[in-house]
PDB file of C-alpha atoms and ligand atoms in Angstrom:
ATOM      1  CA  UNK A1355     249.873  94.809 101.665  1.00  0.00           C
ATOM      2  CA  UNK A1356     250.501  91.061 100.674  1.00  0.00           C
ATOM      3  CA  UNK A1357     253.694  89.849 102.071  1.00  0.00           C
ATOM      4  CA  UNK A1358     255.082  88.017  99.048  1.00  0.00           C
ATOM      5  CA  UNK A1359     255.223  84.063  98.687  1.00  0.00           C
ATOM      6  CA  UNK A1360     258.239  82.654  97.262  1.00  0.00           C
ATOM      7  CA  UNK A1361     257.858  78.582  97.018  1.00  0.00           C
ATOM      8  CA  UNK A1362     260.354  76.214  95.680  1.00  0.00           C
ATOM      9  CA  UNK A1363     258.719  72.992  94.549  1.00  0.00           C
ATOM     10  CA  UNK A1364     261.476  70.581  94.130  1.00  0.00           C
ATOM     11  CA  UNK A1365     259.973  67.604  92.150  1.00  0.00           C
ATOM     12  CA  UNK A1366     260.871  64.715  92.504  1.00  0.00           C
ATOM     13  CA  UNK A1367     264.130  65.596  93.042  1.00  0.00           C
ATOM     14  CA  UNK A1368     266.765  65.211  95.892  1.00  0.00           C
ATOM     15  CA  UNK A1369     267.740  62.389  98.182  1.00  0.00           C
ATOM     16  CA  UNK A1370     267.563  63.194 101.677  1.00  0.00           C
ATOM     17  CA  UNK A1371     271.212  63.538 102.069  1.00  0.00           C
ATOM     18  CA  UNK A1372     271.166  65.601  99.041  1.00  0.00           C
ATOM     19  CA  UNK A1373     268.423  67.604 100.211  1.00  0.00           C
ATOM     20  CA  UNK A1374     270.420  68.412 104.406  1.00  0.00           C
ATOM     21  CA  UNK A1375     273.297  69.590 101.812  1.00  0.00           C
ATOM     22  CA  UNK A1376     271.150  71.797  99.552  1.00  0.00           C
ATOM     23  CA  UNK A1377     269.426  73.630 102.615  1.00  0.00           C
ATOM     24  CA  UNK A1378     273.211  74.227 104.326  1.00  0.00           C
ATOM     25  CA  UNK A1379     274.075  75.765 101.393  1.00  0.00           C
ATOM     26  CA  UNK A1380     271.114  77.669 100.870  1.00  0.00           C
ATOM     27  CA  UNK A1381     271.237  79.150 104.480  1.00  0.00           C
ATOM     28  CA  UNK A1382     274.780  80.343 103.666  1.00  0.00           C
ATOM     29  CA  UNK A1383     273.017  81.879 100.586  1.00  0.00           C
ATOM     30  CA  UNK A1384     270.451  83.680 102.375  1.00  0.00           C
ATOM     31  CA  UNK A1385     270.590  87.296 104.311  1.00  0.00           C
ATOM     32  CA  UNK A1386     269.461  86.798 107.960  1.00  0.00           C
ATOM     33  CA  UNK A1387     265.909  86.490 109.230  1.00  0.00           C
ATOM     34  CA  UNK A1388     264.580  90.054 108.127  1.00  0.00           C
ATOM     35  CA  UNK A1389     263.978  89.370 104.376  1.00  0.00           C
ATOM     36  CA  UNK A1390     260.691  90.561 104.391  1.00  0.00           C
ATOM     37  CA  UNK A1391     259.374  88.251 102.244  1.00  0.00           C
ATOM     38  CA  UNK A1392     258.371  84.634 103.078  1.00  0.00           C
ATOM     39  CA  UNK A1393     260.144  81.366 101.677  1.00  0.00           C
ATOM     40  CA  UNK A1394     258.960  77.635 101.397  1.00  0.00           C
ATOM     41  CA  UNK A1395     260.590  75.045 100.352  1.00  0.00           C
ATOM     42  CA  UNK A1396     258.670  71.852  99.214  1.00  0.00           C
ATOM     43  CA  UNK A1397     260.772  68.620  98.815  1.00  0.00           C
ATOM     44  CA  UNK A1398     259.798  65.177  98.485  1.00  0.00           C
ATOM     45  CA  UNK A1399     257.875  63.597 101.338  1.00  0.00           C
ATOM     46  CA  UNK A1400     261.193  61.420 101.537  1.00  0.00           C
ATOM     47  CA  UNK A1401     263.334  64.708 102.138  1.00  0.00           C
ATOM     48  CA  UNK A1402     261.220  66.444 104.655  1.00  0.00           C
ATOM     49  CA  UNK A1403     262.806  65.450 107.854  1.00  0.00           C
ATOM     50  CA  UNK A1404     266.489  66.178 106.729  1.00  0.00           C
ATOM     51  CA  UNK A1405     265.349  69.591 105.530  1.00  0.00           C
ATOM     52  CA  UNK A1406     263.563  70.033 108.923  1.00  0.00           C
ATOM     53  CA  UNK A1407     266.623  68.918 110.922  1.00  0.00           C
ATOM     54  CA  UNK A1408     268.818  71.343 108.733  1.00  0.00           C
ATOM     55  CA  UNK A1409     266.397  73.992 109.030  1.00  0.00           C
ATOM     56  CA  UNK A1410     265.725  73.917 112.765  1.00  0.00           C
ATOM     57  CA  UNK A1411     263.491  75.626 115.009  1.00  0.00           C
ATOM     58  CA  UNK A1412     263.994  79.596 114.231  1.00  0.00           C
ATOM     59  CA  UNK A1413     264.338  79.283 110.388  1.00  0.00           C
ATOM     60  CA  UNK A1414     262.719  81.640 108.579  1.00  0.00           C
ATOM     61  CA  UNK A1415     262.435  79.188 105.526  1.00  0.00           C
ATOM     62  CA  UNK A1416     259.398  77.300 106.227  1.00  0.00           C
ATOM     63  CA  UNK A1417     258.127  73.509 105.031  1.00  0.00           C
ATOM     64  CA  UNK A1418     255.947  72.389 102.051  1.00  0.00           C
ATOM     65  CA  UNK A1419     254.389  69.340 101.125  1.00  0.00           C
ATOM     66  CA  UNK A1420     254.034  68.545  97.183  1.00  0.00           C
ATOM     67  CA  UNK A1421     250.774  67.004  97.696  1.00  0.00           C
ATOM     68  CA  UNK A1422     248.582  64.685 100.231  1.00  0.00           C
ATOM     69  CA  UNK A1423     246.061  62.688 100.816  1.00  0.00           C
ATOM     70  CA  UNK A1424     242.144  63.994 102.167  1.00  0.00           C
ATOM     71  CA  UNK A1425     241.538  61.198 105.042  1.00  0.00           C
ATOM     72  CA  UNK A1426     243.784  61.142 107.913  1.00  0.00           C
ATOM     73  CA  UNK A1427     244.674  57.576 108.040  1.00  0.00           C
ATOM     74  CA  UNK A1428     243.478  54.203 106.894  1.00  0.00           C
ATOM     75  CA  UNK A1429     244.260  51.543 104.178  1.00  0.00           C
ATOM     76  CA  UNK A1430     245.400  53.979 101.176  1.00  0.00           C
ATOM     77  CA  UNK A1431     248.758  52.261 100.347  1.00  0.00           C
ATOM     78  CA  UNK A1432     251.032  54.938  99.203  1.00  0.00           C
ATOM     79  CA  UNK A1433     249.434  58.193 100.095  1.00  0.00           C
ATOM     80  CA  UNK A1434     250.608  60.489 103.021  1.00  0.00           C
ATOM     81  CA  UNK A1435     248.247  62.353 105.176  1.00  0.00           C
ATOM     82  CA  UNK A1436     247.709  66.177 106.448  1.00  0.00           C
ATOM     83  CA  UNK A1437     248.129  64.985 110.131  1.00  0.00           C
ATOM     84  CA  UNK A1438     251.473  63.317 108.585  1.00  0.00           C
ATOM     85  CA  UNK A1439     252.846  66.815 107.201  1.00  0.00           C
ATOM     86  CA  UNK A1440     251.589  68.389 110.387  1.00  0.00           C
ATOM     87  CA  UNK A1441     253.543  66.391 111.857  1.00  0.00           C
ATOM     88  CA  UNK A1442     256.899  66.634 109.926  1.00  0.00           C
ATOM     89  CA  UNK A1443     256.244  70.515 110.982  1.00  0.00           C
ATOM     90  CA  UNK A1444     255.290  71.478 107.128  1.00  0.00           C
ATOM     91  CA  UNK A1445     252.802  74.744 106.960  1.00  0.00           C
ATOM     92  CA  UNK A1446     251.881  74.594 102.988  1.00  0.00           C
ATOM     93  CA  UNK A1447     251.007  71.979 101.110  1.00  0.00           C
ATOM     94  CA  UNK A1448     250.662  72.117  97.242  1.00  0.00           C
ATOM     95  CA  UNK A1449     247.532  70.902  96.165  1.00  0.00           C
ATOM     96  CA  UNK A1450     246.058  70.447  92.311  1.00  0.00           C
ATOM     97  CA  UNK A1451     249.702  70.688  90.592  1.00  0.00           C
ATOM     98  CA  UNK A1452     248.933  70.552  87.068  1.00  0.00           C
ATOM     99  CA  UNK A1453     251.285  67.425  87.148  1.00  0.00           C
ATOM    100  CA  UNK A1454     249.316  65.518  89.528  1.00  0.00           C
ATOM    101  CA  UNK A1455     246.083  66.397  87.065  1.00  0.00           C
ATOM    102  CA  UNK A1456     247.608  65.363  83.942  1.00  0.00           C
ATOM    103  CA  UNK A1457     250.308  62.980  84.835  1.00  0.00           C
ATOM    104  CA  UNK A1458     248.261  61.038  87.738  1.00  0.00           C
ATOM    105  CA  UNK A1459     244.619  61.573  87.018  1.00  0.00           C
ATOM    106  CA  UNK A1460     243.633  64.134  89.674  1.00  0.00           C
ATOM    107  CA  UNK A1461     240.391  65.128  89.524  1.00  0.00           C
ATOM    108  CA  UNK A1462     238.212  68.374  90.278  1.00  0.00           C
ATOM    109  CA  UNK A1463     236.133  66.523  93.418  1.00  0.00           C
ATOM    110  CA  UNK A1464     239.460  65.058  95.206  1.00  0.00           C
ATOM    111  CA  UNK A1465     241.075  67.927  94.966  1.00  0.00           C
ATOM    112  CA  UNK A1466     238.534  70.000  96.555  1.00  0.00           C
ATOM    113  CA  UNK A1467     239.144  67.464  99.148  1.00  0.00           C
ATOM    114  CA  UNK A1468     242.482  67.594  99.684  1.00  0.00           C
ATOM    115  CA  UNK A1469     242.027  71.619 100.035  1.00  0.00           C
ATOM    116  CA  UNK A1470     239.204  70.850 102.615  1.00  0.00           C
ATOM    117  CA  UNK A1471     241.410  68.370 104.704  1.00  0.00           C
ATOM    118  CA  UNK A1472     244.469  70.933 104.476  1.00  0.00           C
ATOM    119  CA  UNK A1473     242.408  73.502 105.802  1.00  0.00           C
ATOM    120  CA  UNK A1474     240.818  71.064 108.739  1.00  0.00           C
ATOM    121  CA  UNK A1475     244.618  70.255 109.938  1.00  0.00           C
ATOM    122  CA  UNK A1476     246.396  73.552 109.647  1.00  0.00           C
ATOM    123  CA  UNK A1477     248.003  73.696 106.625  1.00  0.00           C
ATOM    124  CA  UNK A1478     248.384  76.012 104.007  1.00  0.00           C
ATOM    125  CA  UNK A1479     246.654  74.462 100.689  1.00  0.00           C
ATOM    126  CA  UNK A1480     248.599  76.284  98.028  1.00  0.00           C
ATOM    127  CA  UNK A1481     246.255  75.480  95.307  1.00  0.00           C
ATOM    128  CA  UNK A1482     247.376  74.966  91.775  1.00  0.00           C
ATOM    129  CA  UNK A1483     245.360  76.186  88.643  1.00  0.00           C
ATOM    130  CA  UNK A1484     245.939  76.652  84.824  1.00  0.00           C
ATOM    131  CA  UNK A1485     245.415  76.466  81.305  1.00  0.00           C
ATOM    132  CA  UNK A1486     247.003  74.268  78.406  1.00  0.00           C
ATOM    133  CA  UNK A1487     247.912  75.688  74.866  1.00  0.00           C
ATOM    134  CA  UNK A1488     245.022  74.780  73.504  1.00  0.00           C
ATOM    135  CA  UNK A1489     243.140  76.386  75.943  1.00  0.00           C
ATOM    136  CA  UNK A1490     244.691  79.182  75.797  1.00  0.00           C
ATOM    137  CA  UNK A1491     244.565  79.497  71.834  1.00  0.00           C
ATOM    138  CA  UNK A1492     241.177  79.168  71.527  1.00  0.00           C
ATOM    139  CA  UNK A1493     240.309  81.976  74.098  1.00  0.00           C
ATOM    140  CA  UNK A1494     239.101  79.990  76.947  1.00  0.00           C
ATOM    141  CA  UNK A1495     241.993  80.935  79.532  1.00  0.00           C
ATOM    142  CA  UNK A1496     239.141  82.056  81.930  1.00  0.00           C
ATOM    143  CA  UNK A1497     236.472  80.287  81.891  1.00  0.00           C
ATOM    144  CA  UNK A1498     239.000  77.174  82.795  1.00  0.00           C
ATOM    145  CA  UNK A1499     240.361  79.042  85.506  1.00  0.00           C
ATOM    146  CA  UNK A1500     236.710  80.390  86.757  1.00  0.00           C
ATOM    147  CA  UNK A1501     236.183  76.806  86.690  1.00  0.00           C
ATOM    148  CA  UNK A1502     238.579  75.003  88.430  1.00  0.00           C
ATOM    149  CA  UNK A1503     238.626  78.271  91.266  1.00  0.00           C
ATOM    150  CA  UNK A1504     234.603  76.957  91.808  1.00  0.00           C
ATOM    151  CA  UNK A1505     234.874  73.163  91.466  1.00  0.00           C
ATOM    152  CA  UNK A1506     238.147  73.248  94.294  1.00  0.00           C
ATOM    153  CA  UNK A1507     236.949  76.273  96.365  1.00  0.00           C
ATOM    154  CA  UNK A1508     233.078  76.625  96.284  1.00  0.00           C
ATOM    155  CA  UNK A1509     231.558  76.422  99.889  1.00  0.00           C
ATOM    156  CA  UNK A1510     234.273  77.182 101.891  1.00  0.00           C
ATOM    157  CA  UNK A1511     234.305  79.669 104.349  1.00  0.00           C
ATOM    158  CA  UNK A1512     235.674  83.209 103.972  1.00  0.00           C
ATOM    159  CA  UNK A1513     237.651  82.160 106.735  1.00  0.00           C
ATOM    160  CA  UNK A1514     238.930  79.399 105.337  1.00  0.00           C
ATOM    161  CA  UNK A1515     239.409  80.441 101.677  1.00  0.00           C
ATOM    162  CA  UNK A1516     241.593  83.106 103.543  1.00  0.00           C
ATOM    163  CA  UNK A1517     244.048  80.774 104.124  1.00  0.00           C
ATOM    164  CA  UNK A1518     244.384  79.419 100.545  1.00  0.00           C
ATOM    165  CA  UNK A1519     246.657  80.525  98.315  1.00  0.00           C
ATOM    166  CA  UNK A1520     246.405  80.592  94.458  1.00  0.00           C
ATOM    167  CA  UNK A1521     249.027  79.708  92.224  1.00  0.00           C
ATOM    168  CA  UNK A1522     248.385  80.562  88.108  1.00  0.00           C
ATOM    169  CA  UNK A1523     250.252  77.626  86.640  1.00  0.00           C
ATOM    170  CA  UNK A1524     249.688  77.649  82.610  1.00  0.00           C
ATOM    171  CA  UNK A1525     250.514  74.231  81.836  1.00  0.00           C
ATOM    172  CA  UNK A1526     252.607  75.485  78.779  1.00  0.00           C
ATOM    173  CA  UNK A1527     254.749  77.706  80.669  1.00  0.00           C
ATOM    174  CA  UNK A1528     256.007  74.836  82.904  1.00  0.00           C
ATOM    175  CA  UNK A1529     259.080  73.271  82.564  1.00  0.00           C
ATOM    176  CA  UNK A1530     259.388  74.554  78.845  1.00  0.00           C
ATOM    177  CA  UNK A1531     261.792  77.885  79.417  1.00  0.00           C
ATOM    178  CA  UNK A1532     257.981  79.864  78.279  1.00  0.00           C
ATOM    179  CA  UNK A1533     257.462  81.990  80.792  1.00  0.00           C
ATOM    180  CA  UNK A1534     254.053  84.207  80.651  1.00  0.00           C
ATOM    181  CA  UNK A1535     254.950  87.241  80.062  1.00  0.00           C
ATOM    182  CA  UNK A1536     254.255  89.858  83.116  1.00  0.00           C
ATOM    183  CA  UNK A1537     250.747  91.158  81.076  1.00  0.00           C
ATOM    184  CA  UNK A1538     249.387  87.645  80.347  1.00  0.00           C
ATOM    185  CA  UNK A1539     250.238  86.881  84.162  1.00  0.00           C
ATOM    186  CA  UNK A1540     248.462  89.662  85.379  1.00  0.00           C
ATOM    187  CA  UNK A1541     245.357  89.898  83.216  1.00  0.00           C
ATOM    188  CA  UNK A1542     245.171  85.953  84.316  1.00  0.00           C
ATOM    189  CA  UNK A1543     245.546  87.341  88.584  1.00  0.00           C
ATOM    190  CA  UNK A1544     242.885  89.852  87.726  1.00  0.00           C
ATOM    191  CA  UNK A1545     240.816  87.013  86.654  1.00  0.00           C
ATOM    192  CA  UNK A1546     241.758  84.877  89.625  1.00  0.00           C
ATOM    193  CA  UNK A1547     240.734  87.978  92.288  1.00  0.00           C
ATOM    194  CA  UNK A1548     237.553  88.485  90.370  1.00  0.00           C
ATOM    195  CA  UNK A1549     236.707  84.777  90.922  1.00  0.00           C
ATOM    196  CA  UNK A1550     237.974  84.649  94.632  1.00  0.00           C
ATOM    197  CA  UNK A1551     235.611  87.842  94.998  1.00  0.00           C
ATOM    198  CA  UNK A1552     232.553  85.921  93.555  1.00  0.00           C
ATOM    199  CA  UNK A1553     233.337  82.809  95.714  1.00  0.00           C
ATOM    200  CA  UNK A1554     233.981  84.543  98.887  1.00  0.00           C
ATOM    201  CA  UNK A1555     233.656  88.266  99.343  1.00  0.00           C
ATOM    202  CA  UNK A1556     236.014  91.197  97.507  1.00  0.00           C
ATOM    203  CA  UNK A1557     237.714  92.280 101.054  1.00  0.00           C
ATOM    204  CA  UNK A1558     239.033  88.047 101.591  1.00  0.00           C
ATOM    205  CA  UNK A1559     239.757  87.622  97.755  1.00  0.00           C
ATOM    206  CA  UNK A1560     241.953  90.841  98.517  1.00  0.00           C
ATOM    207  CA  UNK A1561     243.672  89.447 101.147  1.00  0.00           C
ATOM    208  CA  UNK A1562     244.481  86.127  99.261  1.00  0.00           C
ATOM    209  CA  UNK A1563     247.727  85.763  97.388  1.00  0.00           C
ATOM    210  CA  UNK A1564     248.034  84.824  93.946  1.00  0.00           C
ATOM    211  CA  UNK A1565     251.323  83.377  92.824  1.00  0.00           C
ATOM    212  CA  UNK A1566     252.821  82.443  89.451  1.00  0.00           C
ATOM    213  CA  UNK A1567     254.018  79.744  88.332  1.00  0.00           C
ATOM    214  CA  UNK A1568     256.156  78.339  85.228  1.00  0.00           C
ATOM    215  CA  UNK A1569     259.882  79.207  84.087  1.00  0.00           C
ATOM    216  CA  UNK A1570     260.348  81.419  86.553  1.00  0.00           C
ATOM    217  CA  UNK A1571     264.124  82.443  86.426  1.00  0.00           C
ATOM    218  CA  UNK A1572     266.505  85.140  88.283  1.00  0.00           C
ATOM    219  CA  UNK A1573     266.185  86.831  85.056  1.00  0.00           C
ATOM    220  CA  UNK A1574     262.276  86.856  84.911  1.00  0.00           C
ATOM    221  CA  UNK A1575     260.983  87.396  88.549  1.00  0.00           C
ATOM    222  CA  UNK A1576     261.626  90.694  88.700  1.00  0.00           C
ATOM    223  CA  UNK A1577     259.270  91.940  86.168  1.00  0.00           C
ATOM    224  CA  UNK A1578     256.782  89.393  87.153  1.00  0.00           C
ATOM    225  CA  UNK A1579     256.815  91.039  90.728  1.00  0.00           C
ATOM    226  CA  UNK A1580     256.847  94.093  89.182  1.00  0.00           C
ATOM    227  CA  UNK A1581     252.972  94.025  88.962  1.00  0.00           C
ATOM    228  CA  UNK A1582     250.879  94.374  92.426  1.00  0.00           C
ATOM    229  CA  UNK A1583     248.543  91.393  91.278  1.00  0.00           C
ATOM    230  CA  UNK A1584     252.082  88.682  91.547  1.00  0.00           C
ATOM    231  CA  UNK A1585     252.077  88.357  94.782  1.00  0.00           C
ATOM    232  CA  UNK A1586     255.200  85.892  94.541  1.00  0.00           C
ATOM    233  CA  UNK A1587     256.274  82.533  92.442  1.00  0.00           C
ATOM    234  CA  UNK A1588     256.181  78.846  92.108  1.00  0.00           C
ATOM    235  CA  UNK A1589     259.372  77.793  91.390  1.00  0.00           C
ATOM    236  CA  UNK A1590     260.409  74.285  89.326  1.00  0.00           C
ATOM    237  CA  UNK A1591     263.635  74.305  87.771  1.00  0.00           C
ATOM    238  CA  UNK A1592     265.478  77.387  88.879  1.00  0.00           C
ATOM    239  CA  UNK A1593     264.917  76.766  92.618  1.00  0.00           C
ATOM    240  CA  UNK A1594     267.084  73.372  92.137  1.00  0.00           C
ATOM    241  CA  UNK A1595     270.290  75.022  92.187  1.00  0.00           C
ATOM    242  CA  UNK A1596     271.060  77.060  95.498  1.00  0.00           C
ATOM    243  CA  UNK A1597     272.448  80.239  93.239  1.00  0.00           C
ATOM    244  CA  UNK A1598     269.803  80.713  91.754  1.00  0.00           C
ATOM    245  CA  UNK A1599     266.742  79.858  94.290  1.00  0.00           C
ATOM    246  CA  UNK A1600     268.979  82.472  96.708  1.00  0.00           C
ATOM    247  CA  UNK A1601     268.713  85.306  93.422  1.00  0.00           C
ATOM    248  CA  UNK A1602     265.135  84.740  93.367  1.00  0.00           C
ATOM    249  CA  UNK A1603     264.575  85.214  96.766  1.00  0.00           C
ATOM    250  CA  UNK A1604     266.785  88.225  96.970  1.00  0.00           C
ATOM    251  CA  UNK A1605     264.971  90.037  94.137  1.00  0.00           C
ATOM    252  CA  UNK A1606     261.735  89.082  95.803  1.00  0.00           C
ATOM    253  CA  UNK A1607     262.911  90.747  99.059  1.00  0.00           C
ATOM    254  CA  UNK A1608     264.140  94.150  96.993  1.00  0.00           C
ATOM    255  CA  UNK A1609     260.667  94.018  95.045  1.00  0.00           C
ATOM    256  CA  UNK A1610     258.615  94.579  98.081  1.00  0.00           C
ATOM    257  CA  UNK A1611     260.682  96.228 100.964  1.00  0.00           C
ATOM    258  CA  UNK A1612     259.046  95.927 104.718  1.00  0.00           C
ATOM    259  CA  UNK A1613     256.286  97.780 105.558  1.00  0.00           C
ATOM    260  CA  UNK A1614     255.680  99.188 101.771  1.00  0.00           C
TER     261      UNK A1614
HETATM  262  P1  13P B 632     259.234  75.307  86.246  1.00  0.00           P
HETATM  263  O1  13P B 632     259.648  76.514  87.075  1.00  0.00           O
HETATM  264  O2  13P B 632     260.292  74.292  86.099  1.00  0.00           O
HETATM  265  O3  13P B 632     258.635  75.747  84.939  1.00  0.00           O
HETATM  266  O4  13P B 632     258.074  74.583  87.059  1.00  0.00           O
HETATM  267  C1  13P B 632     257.009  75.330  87.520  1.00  0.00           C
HETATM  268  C2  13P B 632     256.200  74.484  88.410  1.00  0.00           C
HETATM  269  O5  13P B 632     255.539  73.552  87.981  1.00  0.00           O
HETATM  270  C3  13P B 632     256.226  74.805  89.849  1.00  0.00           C
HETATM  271  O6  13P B 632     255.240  74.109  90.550  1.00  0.00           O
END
């Protein structure tokens, strides 16, 4: 069984002050250690030691990075490395976020880079895929997916692809109160497993968890979960507000008791 993956990618939101606050709160929010389920958080590079501090060493909330960049060090004003995050004692890192394609001009080959340098260093590459409207409307949903699972994954190792996660972002269901509805989410995971099959081998693509991504709300997540193929969420908005990241995570931890 696929422990579920609940990840709250804050944005570029939060101070680091703002963020220490958030995460007291949010401990205050949670039940104990024994949720059964795990939980990332993912705040700005800027925010990632005062979560840390907050946190401490036997949290059972662990770190994510939003993004980073694939050499370790070197003249790259601006970009932060995977030895960097290792560092600041982050696990995941979010890599391919349909933001960072559109909004910053990610492409296909440095993204399979970044996955590759995660992967080198330790950390989780939680990678990011999706389709826009148009896309979707004229019926091409998988082949875009097929296509950005090959261009970010092909030639790994079924070792390392085992580490990867998958997160089904459709760029119209982010940010835009949209959500996919449980069926279009899980015909897309289907599509994903197929593909992670192909790539590696049907017992690692098995292994691998698919999340999903876009207007996921207290209200929504359970019947998203409610399918075997969501193996958690990607969170934007609703895990900005303690309430309602806590609700998530507490209807993640019913979905799927321990040992189930
Ligand atoms: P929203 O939950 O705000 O739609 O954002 C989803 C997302 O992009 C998470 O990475």
């Amino acid at each position: 069984m696929r422990t579920l993956l609940i990840v709250g990618n804050w944005k570029m939101n939060k101070t680091a002050s703002e963020a220490a606050t958030f995460v007291r709160q949010l401990n205050q929010h949670l039940p104990g250690n024994s949720t059964g389920i795990e939980l990332v958080i993912a705040p700005p590079f800027t925010a990632l030691e005062s979560v840390r501090q907050v946190l401490g060493p036997t949290s059972p909330i662990q770190l994510g990075a939003q993004d980073m960049f694939w050499e370790d060090h070197g003249a790259y004003t601006g970009e932060v490395s995977a030895p960097m995050l290792k560092d600041l004692g982050c696990r995941y890192v979010i890599i391919g976020h349909s933001e960072r394609r559109t909004l910053f001009g990610e492409q296909s080959d440095g993204i399979q880079k970044k996955v590759r340098a995660a992967l080198k260093h330790g950390l989780r590459p939680i990678l990011c895929i999706g389709e826009s409207l148009i896309q979707r409307d004229n019926g091409s949903t998988d082949d875009v997916l097929t296509q950005q699972l090959h261009d970010s994954l092909s030639g790994l190792t079924g070792k390392a692809m085992a580490e990867v996660t998958v997160a089904y972002e459709p760029i119209w269901a982010i940010g835009t109160g949209k959500s996919a509805t449980t069926e279009q989410a899980v015909a897309a995971h289907r599509t994903i497993r197929r593909v992670l099959g192909a790539v590696a081998s049907s017992a690692i693509a098995d292994g691998m968890r698919i999340l999903y991504g876009g207007s996921v709300t207290p209200q929504n997540i359970e019947s998203l979960l409610a399918s075997d193929q969501v193996d958690g969420a990607l969170i934007g908005g609703a895990c900005l507000q303690v309430e309602s990241f806590a609700t998530i995570a507490k209807v993640a931890s019913a979905a799927r008791p321990i040992g189930v």
